[in-house]
Amino acid sequence: MDYLYDHSFDGFLTAAAIHFQEKRTSGIFPETHYQYRLGEEVRSIETDPIRAATFYHELEERFSSDVAHKCGRAFLSDHPNKENLLLIYLNFGFKKGRGFDAIFTHPDVEPVQTIATAVEWEAARFLGLIRFQEIKGILYASFSPDNAILGLMADHFLDRLHGEAWIIHDTKRNLAILCNGVKWRMVPFKRDFALTLPREELAVQQLWRGYFTHIAIPERKNPRLQAQYMPRRYWKDLVEVNSPQFR
């Protein structure tokens, strides 16, 4: 029997708890993308935040806080089969017990290790690649990460821009963090209008491009290495891409 859930982490944890505590499932899938097959038995799982939190705590107690944390990071991955990679990972953990996660090369462990690390790396990389634009006193930045890392960045910018109102917009998922300078919240957000930047903001962007161009050392230009640290798929949201250094 396949379990279907609502695409939330609490929903996944609820399904996993039912798998380990009540009845085993053949797989966990987001309900909105499920391809129904003739004769396939399915069960829609109702998300239970309390049961999800209890199961997360059980993972911390049974294995380690790192294992529970890694499940959370892997769940943010854009991998199309992340739920079942996590299910295989946890099945192995419940079979082997504490310390299973140290067998990095095991085929039941390595995929979750890989996608969780990719999520962490992308979040860390974007902390240096977010470019704010000031519009009517609000700092606005857009980006389109591979993984759902928006929530991982909020506390960093709340601390860095304390007291400022700002928006970080994930255009790939139509989500945004709205911050009033003191606290933040994540909301559905779709920008269906063109940004009109004030003259002052355009001048600042021109200064930034000039700075970026003049600190560059032409003899050390290495486009391949540059693309490795700043992948081209991110460039559309970077102010400096219009500078000569990127041509």
Protein backbone atom coordinates (compact mmCIF):
# COMPACT_ATOMS: atom_id res chain seq x y z
CA MET A 1 0.00 0.00 0.00
CA ASP A 2 1.32 3.44 -0.93
CA TYR A 3 0.91 6.33 1.51
CA LEU A 4 0.00 9.75 0.13
CA TYR A 5 0.77 12.91 2.05
CA ASP A 6 0.31 16.67 1.66
CA HIS A 7 3.89 17.57 0.64
CA SER A 8 4.73 19.03 4.08
CA PHE A 9 7.54 17.76 6.31
CA ASP A 10 5.00 17.15 9.08
CA GLY A 11 2.94 15.14 6.62
CA PHE A 12 5.96 13.04 5.65
CA LEU A 13 6.86 12.43 9.31
CA THR A 14 3.26 11.42 10.07
CA ALA A 15 3.34 8.90 7.21
CA ALA A 16 6.72 7.58 8.36
CA ALA A 17 5.43 7.21 11.94
CA ILE A 18 2.46 5.17 10.70
CA HIS A 19 4.84 3.05 8.62
CA PHE A 20 7.01 2.16 11.63
CA GLN A 21 4.30 2.04 14.30
CA GLU A 22 1.22 0.63 12.57
CA LYS A 23 1.49 -0.76 9.08
CA ARG A 24 4.34 -0.88 6.59
CA THR A 25 3.97 1.00 3.34
CA SER A 26 5.44 0.27 -0.07
CA GLY A 27 6.21 3.96 -0.57
CA ILE A 28 5.42 7.52 0.47
CA PHE A 29 4.40 9.99 -2.24
CA PRO A 30 3.06 13.56 -2.43
CA GLU A 31 -0.65 13.30 -3.13
CA THR A 32 -0.65 16.07 -5.75
CA HIS A 33 1.84 14.27 -8.03
CA TYR A 34 0.76 10.67 -7.51
CA GLN A 35 0.22 8.54 -10.60
CA TYR A 36 -2.62 6.16 -9.73
CA ARG A 37 -2.25 2.62 -11.08
CA LEU A 38 -4.96 0.05 -11.60
CA GLY A 39 -5.23 -2.25 -8.55
CA GLU A 40 -2.77 -0.21 -6.48
CA GLU A 41 -3.96 0.26 -2.90
CA VAL A 42 -3.34 3.73 -1.49
CA ARG A 43 -3.98 5.51 1.79
CA SER A 44 -4.22 9.28 2.22
CA ILE A 45 -2.39 10.29 5.37
CA GLU A 46 -3.83 13.16 7.37
CA THR A 47 -1.03 15.32 8.71
CA ASP A 48 -0.78 15.22 12.50
CA PRO A 49 1.72 17.87 13.73
CA ILE A 50 1.89 16.38 17.24
CA ARG A 51 2.59 12.88 15.96
CA ALA A 52 5.14 14.31 13.52
CA ALA A 53 6.96 16.16 16.30
CA THR A 54 6.90 13.05 18.50
CA PHE A 55 8.36 10.92 15.70
CA TYR A 56 11.07 13.52 14.99
CA HIS A 57 11.99 13.45 18.69
CA GLU A 58 12.09 9.63 18.53
CA LEU A 59 14.63 9.86 15.68
CA GLU A 60 16.77 12.13 17.85
CA GLU A 61 16.56 9.77 20.81
CA ARG A 62 16.92 6.49 18.91
CA PHE A 63 19.71 7.59 16.55
CA SER A 64 21.01 11.15 17.01
CA SER A 65 19.99 14.75 16.51
CA ASP A 66 22.21 14.73 13.40
CA VAL A 67 20.13 11.96 11.80
CA ALA A 68 16.88 13.83 12.47
CA HIS A 69 18.45 17.07 11.23
CA LYS A 70 19.69 15.32 8.09
CA CYS A 71 16.19 14.03 7.36
CA GLY A 72 14.92 17.61 7.53
CA ARG A 73 17.60 18.88 5.17
CA ALA A 74 17.12 16.01 2.69
CA PHE A 75 13.38 16.69 2.67
CA LEU A 76 14.11 20.20 1.33
CA SER A 77 15.82 18.67 -1.69
CA ASP A 78 14.32 18.93 -5.14
CA HIS A 79 15.07 15.22 -5.73
CA PRO A 80 11.92 13.64 -7.25
CA ASN A 81 12.12 10.54 -5.03
CA LYS A 82 13.35 12.07 -1.79
CA GLU A 83 10.52 10.59 0.31
CA ASN A 84 11.44 7.03 -0.56
CA LEU A 85 15.18 7.64 -0.26
CA LEU A 86 14.37 8.82 3.28
CA LEU A 87 12.14 5.82 3.89
CA ILE A 88 14.91 3.42 2.80
CA TYR A 89 17.38 5.36 4.98
CA LEU A 90 15.14 5.10 8.04
CA ASN A 91 14.32 1.44 7.38
CA PHE A 92 18.05 0.75 7.46
CA GLY A 93 18.40 2.81 10.63
CA PHE A 94 15.62 0.97 12.46
CA LYS A 95 17.24 -2.31 11.41
CA LYS A 96 20.84 -1.43 12.32
CA GLY A 97 20.31 0.96 15.23
CA ARG A 98 22.39 3.87 16.49
CA GLY A 99 25.47 4.60 14.39
CA PHE A 100 23.99 3.39 11.09
CA ASP A 101 24.52 6.83 9.59
CA ALA A 102 28.29 6.46 9.87
CA ILE A 103 28.27 3.84 7.10
CA PHE A 104 28.50 6.61 4.53
CA THR A 105 29.01 4.40 1.48
CA HIS A 106 26.09 2.05 2.18
CA PRO A 107 23.56 2.29 -0.69
CA ASP A 108 20.75 2.96 1.82
CA VAL A 109 22.67 5.82 3.47
CA GLU A 110 24.68 7.53 0.73
CA PRO A 111 21.76 9.01 -1.28
CA VAL A 112 20.29 10.83 1.73
CA GLN A 113 23.76 11.96 2.78
CA THR A 114 24.31 13.35 -0.72
CA ILE A 115 21.06 15.27 -1.11
CA ALA A 116 21.16 16.65 2.45
CA THR A 117 24.69 17.93 1.83
CA ALA A 118 23.63 19.47 -1.50
CA VAL A 119 20.85 21.38 0.30
CA GLU A 120 23.28 22.66 2.94
CA TRP A 121 25.83 23.72 0.31
CA GLU A 122 23.29 25.55 -1.79
CA ALA A 123 21.94 27.44 1.23
CA ALA A 124 25.47 28.43 2.27
CA ARG A 125 26.31 29.51 -1.28
CA PHE A 126 23.24 31.72 -1.58
CA LEU A 127 24.03 33.57 1.64
CA GLY A 128 26.68 35.27 -0.49
CA LEU A 129 24.69 35.50 -3.71
CA ILE A 130 21.51 37.24 -2.58
CA ARG A 131 21.34 40.74 -4.12
CA PHE A 132 18.87 43.15 -2.53
CA GLN A 133 17.35 46.11 -4.34
CA GLU A 134 15.82 48.96 -2.35
CA ILE A 135 12.31 49.87 -3.46
CA LYS A 136 10.30 52.38 -1.44
CA GLY A 137 12.21 51.62 1.72
CA ILE A 138 11.94 47.84 1.41
CA LEU A 139 14.84 45.60 0.44
CA TYR A 140 13.77 43.07 -2.18
CA ALA A 141 15.76 40.12 -3.54
CA SER A 142 14.71 37.32 -5.85
CA PHE A 143 16.39 34.01 -6.54
CA SER A 144 15.50 30.58 -7.89
CA PRO A 145 17.41 27.89 -6.00
CA ASP A 146 17.42 24.23 -6.97
CA ASN A 147 16.20 23.22 -3.50
CA ALA A 148 13.63 24.64 -1.07
CA ILE A 149 16.21 26.52 1.00
CA LEU A 150 14.27 29.75 1.62
CA GLY A 151 13.55 28.96 5.26
CA LEU A 152 17.21 28.14 5.92
CA MET A 153 18.24 31.69 5.04
CA ALA A 154 15.75 33.69 7.08
CA ASP A 155 17.53 33.84 10.44
CA HIS A 156 20.82 34.81 8.80
CA PHE A 157 19.30 37.85 7.09
CA LEU A 158 17.14 38.74 10.12
CA ASP A 159 20.38 39.04 12.10
CA ARG A 160 22.35 40.73 9.32
CA LEU A 161 19.63 43.25 8.41
CA HIS A 162 18.10 43.70 11.85
CA GLY A 163 15.62 46.57 11.87
CA GLU A 164 15.24 46.61 8.07
CA ALA A 165 12.11 45.54 6.19
CA TRP A 166 12.99 43.01 3.51
CA ILE A 167 11.62 40.38 1.18
CA ILE A 168 13.44 37.36 -0.25
CA HIS A 169 11.45 35.82 -3.07
CA ASP A 170 11.90 32.25 -4.33
CA THR A 171 10.56 32.74 -7.87
CA LYS A 172 10.78 29.02 -8.65
CA ARG A 173 8.30 28.05 -5.91
CA ASN A 174 6.33 31.32 -5.65
CA LEU A 175 7.20 31.69 -1.97
CA ALA A 176 8.73 34.58 -0.07
CA ILE A 177 10.00 35.50 3.33
CA LEU A 178 8.56 38.78 4.53
CA CYS A 179 10.43 40.48 7.36
CA ASN A 180 9.41 43.62 9.23
CA GLY A 181 12.86 44.04 10.77
CA VAL A 182 12.00 42.09 13.91
CA LYS A 183 10.45 38.81 12.81
CA TRP A 184 9.81 36.97 9.56
CA ARG A 185 7.22 34.69 8.04
CA MET A 186 7.04 32.62 4.87
CA VAL A 187 4.06 33.19 2.58
CA PRO A 188 2.91 32.30 -0.96
CA PHE A 189 4.17 35.12 -3.17
CA LYS A 190 3.92 35.69 -6.90
CA ARG A 191 5.23 38.82 -8.53
CA ASP A 192 3.17 39.54 -11.61
CA PHE A 193 4.45 43.07 -12.22
CA ALA A 194 7.71 44.57 -13.42
CA LEU A 195 9.98 46.17 -10.86
CA THR A 196 10.45 49.90 -11.30
CA LEU A 197 13.69 50.82 -9.62
CA PRO A 198 14.20 54.35 -8.27
CA ARG A 199 17.07 56.46 -9.61
CA GLU A 200 19.06 56.04 -6.38
CA GLU A 201 18.89 52.25 -6.61
CA LEU A 202 20.00 52.29 -10.24
CA ALA A 203 22.96 54.48 -9.27
CA VAL A 204 23.94 52.06 -6.50
CA GLN A 205 23.77 49.15 -8.92
CA GLN A 206 25.96 51.02 -11.39
CA LEU A 207 28.50 51.66 -8.63
CA TRP A 208 28.46 47.97 -7.70
CA ARG A 209 29.10 46.92 -11.30
CA GLY A 210 31.94 49.42 -11.51
CA TYR A 211 33.45 48.15 -8.28
CA PHE A 212 33.15 44.56 -9.44
CA THR A 213 34.84 45.37 -12.74
CA HIS A 214 37.71 47.37 -11.29
CA ILE A 215 38.72 44.94 -8.56
CA ALA A 216 39.00 42.14 -11.12
CA ILE A 217 42.47 41.16 -12.30
CA PRO A 218 42.21 40.39 -16.05
CA GLU A 219 45.21 38.04 -15.99
CA ARG A 220 43.47 35.87 -13.40
CA LYS A 221 40.15 35.66 -15.17
CA ASN A 222 38.91 32.06 -15.06
CA PRO A 223 35.34 31.69 -16.41
CA ARG A 224 35.19 27.97 -15.65
CA LEU A 225 36.09 28.48 -11.97
CA GLN A 226 33.75 31.48 -11.78
CA ALA A 227 30.86 29.39 -13.11
CA GLN A 228 31.69 26.68 -10.57
CA TYR A 229 31.22 29.06 -7.64
CA MET A 230 28.50 31.14 -9.31
CA PRO A 231 26.54 28.73 -11.55
CA ARG A 232 25.13 30.38 -14.66
CA ARG A 233 21.58 29.38 -13.74
CA TYR A 234 21.84 31.85 -10.82
CA TRP A 235 23.13 34.78 -12.87
CA LYS A 236 19.78 36.28 -13.84
CA ASP A 237 19.34 37.51 -10.25
CA LEU A 238 22.84 38.98 -9.89
CA VAL A 239 23.31 42.69 -10.41
CA GLU A 240 26.93 42.37 -11.51
CA VAL A 241 26.29 40.09 -14.50
CA ASN A 242 26.00 43.16 -16.70
CA SER A 243 29.56 44.16 -15.92
CA PRO A 244 32.40 43.48 -18.44
CA GLN A 245 33.84 40.86 -16.10
CA PHE A 246 30.97 38.55 -17.04
CA ARG A 247 31.29 39.00 -20.80
